[in-house]
C-alpha cells in the first residue's frame, strides 16, 4: 500500500474523562505519539465500532489534535450524503447549519453520537 495511505482502524484505547463530558479530555500523550508516527500521511483513516463510545471520543480527540497542529485539511465521513459538504460555512457554523449542509440522517447516524466529531472538524 502506498506510503500516503495509512489505516488506523478501530482504535481501541482506554480514554481519559467520563462519558458524556461536554469537553473531552485531550488526546493522551501515548496516542499522540502513535498517531504522529503515522504522519506525514496524506490520508489517515479512522475506523470505529458503531456502538463503542470510546471510539467516537478517540476520533474527536484525534480530529481536535490534528486541527490544533494545523494538520487537518479535510474530514470525509461515510455519514454525509454524496455531494454534500460544509465548504462555505463559517468556522462558527451551528450544528443545525452543519447538519443541513451535510443532509444528515439522524435515524441512521445519531447526531448525538457523531456530531461532536463533525463539529470538532468544523
PDB file of C-alpha atoms in Angstrom:
ATOM      1  CA  UNK A   1       0.000   0.000   0.000  1.00  0.00           C
ATOM      2  CA  UNK A   2       1.273   3.490  -0.804  1.00  0.00           C
ATOM      3  CA  UNK A   3       3.010   5.416   1.977  1.00  0.00           C
ATOM      4  CA  UNK A   4       0.396   8.166   1.796  1.00  0.00           C
ATOM      5  CA  UNK A   5      -2.445   5.823   2.721  1.00  0.00           C
ATOM      6  CA  UNK A   6      -2.330   4.560   6.267  1.00  0.00           C
ATOM      7  CA  UNK A   7      -5.032   2.765   8.157  1.00  0.00           C
ATOM      8  CA  UNK A   8      -5.667   3.214  11.829  1.00  0.00           C
ATOM      9  CA  UNK A   9      -8.748   1.038  12.162  1.00  0.00           C
ATOM     10  CA  UNK A  10     -10.924   0.698  15.221  1.00  0.00           C
ATOM     11  CA  UNK A  11      -8.506   2.307  17.608  1.00  0.00           C
ATOM     12  CA  UNK A  12      -9.455   0.752  20.918  1.00  0.00           C
ATOM     13  CA  UNK A  13      -7.648   2.621  23.647  1.00  0.00           C
ATOM     14  CA  UNK A  14      -8.574   3.449  27.211  1.00  0.00           C
ATOM     15  CA  UNK A  15      -9.526   7.097  27.214  1.00  0.00           C
ATOM     16  CA  UNK A  16      -9.487   9.667  29.982  1.00  0.00           C
ATOM     17  CA  UNK A  17     -12.552  11.543  31.094  1.00  0.00           C
ATOM     18  CA  UNK A  18     -16.098  10.479  31.904  1.00  0.00           C
ATOM     19  CA  UNK A  19     -18.545   9.512  29.183  1.00  0.00           C
ATOM     20  CA  UNK A  20     -20.816  12.312  28.122  1.00  0.00           C
ATOM     21  CA  UNK A  21     -18.429  15.051  29.193  1.00  0.00           C
ATOM     22  CA  UNK A  22     -19.070  18.212  27.183  1.00  0.00           C
ATOM     23  CA  UNK A  23     -15.345  18.885  26.807  1.00  0.00           C
ATOM     24  CA  UNK A  24     -13.468  15.637  26.264  1.00  0.00           C
ATOM     25  CA  UNK A  25     -10.043  15.013  27.703  1.00  0.00           C
ATOM     26  CA  UNK A  26      -7.237  15.887  25.291  1.00  0.00           C
ATOM     27  CA  UNK A  27      -5.698  13.127  23.226  1.00  0.00           C
ATOM     28  CA  UNK A  28      -3.465  11.168  25.623  1.00  0.00           C
ATOM     29  CA  UNK A  29       0.276  11.636  25.038  1.00  0.00           C
ATOM     30  CA  UNK A  30       0.783   7.963  24.147  1.00  0.00           C
ATOM     31  CA  UNK A  31      -1.901   8.242  21.464  1.00  0.00           C
ATOM     32  CA  UNK A  32      -0.391  11.487  20.170  1.00  0.00           C
ATOM     33  CA  UNK A  33       2.910   9.681  19.681  1.00  0.00           C
ATOM     34  CA  UNK A  34       1.199   6.722  17.987  1.00  0.00           C
ATOM     35  CA  UNK A  35      -0.641   8.976  15.521  1.00  0.00           C
ATOM     36  CA  UNK A  36       2.348  11.276  14.985  1.00  0.00           C
ATOM     37  CA  UNK A  37       4.324   8.192  13.922  1.00  0.00           C
ATOM     38  CA  UNK A  38       1.786   7.700  11.094  1.00  0.00           C
ATOM     39  CA  UNK A  39       2.342  11.241   9.851  1.00  0.00           C
ATOM     40  CA  UNK A  40       3.148  12.726   7.442  1.00  0.00           C
ATOM     41  CA  UNK A  41       0.399  10.958   5.611  1.00  0.00           C
ATOM     42  CA  UNK A  42      -1.886  12.419   3.000  1.00  0.00           C
ATOM     43  CA  UNK A  43      -4.770  10.387   4.398  1.00  0.00           C
ATOM     44  CA  UNK A  44      -5.446   8.947   7.837  1.00  0.00           C
ATOM     45  CA  UNK A  45      -8.426   6.601   8.061  1.00  0.00           C
ATOM     46  CA  UNK A  46     -10.048   6.119  11.446  1.00  0.00           C
ATOM     47  CA  UNK A  47     -12.426   3.243  11.868  1.00  0.00           C
ATOM     48  CA  UNK A  48     -14.807   2.613  14.707  1.00  0.00           C
ATOM     49  CA  UNK A  49     -17.241   0.166  16.164  1.00  0.00           C
ATOM     50  CA  UNK A  50     -20.581   1.976  15.982  1.00  0.00           C
ATOM     51  CA  UNK A  51     -21.684   1.021  19.491  1.00  0.00           C
ATOM     52  CA  UNK A  52     -18.368   1.905  21.175  1.00  0.00           C
ATOM     53  CA  UNK A  53     -18.479   5.452  22.622  1.00  0.00           C
ATOM     54  CA  UNK A  54     -14.741   5.262  23.342  1.00  0.00           C
ATOM     55  CA  UNK A  55     -14.116   5.105  19.597  1.00  0.00           C
ATOM     56  CA  UNK A  56     -16.113   8.288  18.924  1.00  0.00           C
ATOM     57  CA  UNK A  57     -14.258  10.040  21.770  1.00  0.00           C
ATOM     58  CA  UNK A  58     -10.927   8.966  20.297  1.00  0.00           C
ATOM     59  CA  UNK A  59     -11.993  10.189  16.861  1.00  0.00           C
ATOM     60  CA  UNK A  60     -12.960  13.579  18.300  1.00  0.00           C
ATOM     61  CA  UNK A  61      -9.716  13.839  20.250  1.00  0.00           C
ATOM     62  CA  UNK A  62      -7.716  12.924  17.147  1.00  0.00           C
ATOM     63  CA  UNK A  63      -9.547  15.486  14.978  1.00  0.00           C
ATOM     64  CA  UNK A  64      -9.034  18.206  17.600  1.00  0.00           C
ATOM     65  CA  UNK A  65      -5.348  17.290  17.948  1.00  0.00           C
ATOM     66  CA  UNK A  66      -4.742  17.345  14.188  1.00  0.00           C
ATOM     67  CA  UNK A  67      -6.608  20.656  13.821  1.00  0.00           C
ATOM     68  CA  UNK A  68      -4.590  22.244  16.651  1.00  0.00           C
ATOM     69  CA  UNK A  69      -1.387  21.189  14.850  1.00  0.00           C
ATOM     70  CA  UNK A  70      -2.623  22.628  11.556  1.00  0.00           C
ATOM     71  CA  UNK A  71      -2.675  19.151  10.009  1.00  0.00           C
ATOM     72  CA  UNK A  72      -6.396  18.724   9.380  1.00  0.00           C
ATOM     73  CA  UNK A  73      -7.100  19.641   5.781  1.00  0.00           C
ATOM     74  CA  UNK A  74     -10.411  17.811   5.414  1.00  0.00           C
ATOM     75  CA  UNK A  75     -12.669  15.270   7.033  1.00  0.00           C
ATOM     76  CA  UNK A  76     -14.559  12.763   4.906  1.00  0.00           C
ATOM     77  CA  UNK A  77     -17.458  10.914   6.503  1.00  0.00           C
ATOM     78  CA  UNK A  78     -19.423   7.921   5.381  1.00  0.00           C
ATOM     79  CA  UNK A  79     -22.404   9.536   7.122  1.00  0.00           C
ATOM     80  CA  UNK A  80     -22.558  12.591   4.839  1.00  0.00           C
ATOM     81  CA  UNK A  81     -24.688  12.371   1.744  1.00  0.00           C
ATOM     82  CA  UNK A  82     -22.733  12.284  -1.514  1.00  0.00           C
ATOM     83  CA  UNK A  83     -22.251  15.758  -2.906  1.00  0.00           C
ATOM     84  CA  UNK A  84     -22.843  17.489   0.425  1.00  0.00           C
ATOM     85  CA  UNK A  85     -20.119  19.342   2.328  1.00  0.00           C
ATOM     86  CA  UNK A  86     -19.557  22.110   4.826  1.00  0.00           C
ATOM     87  CA  UNK A  87     -17.490  24.087   2.333  1.00  0.00           C
ATOM     88  CA  UNK A  88     -18.511  27.707   2.540  1.00  0.00           C
ATOM     89  CA  UNK A  89     -19.901  27.518   6.063  1.00  0.00           C
ATOM     90  CA  UNK A  90     -18.307  29.867   8.591  1.00  0.00           C
ATOM     91  CA  UNK A  91     -15.955  28.418  11.208  1.00  0.00           C
ATOM     92  CA  UNK A  92     -18.554  29.193  13.846  1.00  0.00           C
ATOM     93  CA  UNK A  93     -21.356  27.400  11.983  1.00  0.00           C
ATOM     94  CA  UNK A  94     -24.022  25.985  14.242  1.00  0.00           C
ATOM     95  CA  UNK A  95     -24.695  22.266  14.477  1.00  0.00           C
ATOM     96  CA  UNK A  96     -28.011  22.881  12.682  1.00  0.00           C
ATOM     97  CA  UNK A  97     -26.213  24.573   9.773  1.00  0.00           C
ATOM     98  CA  UNK A  98     -23.712  21.708   9.555  1.00  0.00           C
ATOM     99  CA  UNK A  99     -26.431  19.054   9.683  1.00  0.00           C
ATOM    100  CA  UNK A 100     -28.336  20.822   6.911  1.00  0.00           C
ATOM    101  CA  UNK A 101     -25.216  21.231   4.752  1.00  0.00           C
ATOM    102  CA  UNK A 102     -24.411  17.525   5.082  1.00  0.00           C
ATOM    103  CA  UNK A 103     -28.035  16.377   4.657  1.00  0.00           C
ATOM    104  CA  UNK A 104     -27.505  14.450   7.879  1.00  0.00           C
ATOM    105  CA  UNK A 105     -29.822  11.475   8.512  1.00  0.00           C
ATOM    106  CA  UNK A 106     -30.163  11.262  12.261  1.00  0.00           C
ATOM    107  CA  UNK A 107     -32.076   7.977  12.158  1.00  0.00           C
ATOM    108  CA  UNK A 108     -29.081   6.080  10.821  1.00  0.00           C
ATOM    109  CA  UNK A 109     -26.319   8.176  12.335  1.00  0.00           C
ATOM    110  CA  UNK A 110     -27.410   9.814  15.603  1.00  0.00           C
ATOM    111  CA  UNK A 111     -26.055  13.368  15.738  1.00  0.00           C
ATOM    112  CA  UNK A 112     -25.677  12.949  19.500  1.00  0.00           C
ATOM    113  CA  UNK A 113     -23.031  10.314  18.780  1.00  0.00           C
ATOM    114  CA  UNK A 114     -21.307  11.684  15.676  1.00  0.00           C
ATOM    115  CA  UNK A 115     -21.971  15.425  15.913  1.00  0.00           C
ATOM    116  CA  UNK A 116     -19.070  16.147  18.292  1.00  0.00           C
ATOM    117  CA  UNK A 117     -16.574  14.613  15.851  1.00  0.00           C
ATOM    118  CA  UNK A 118     -18.037  16.590  12.935  1.00  0.00           C
ATOM    119  CA  UNK A 119     -18.154  19.857  14.888  1.00  0.00           C
ATOM    120  CA  UNK A 120     -14.536  19.389  16.019  1.00  0.00           C
ATOM    121  CA  UNK A 121     -13.571  19.471  12.334  1.00  0.00           C
ATOM    122  CA  UNK A 122     -15.744  22.493  11.524  1.00  0.00           C
TER     123      UNK A 122
END
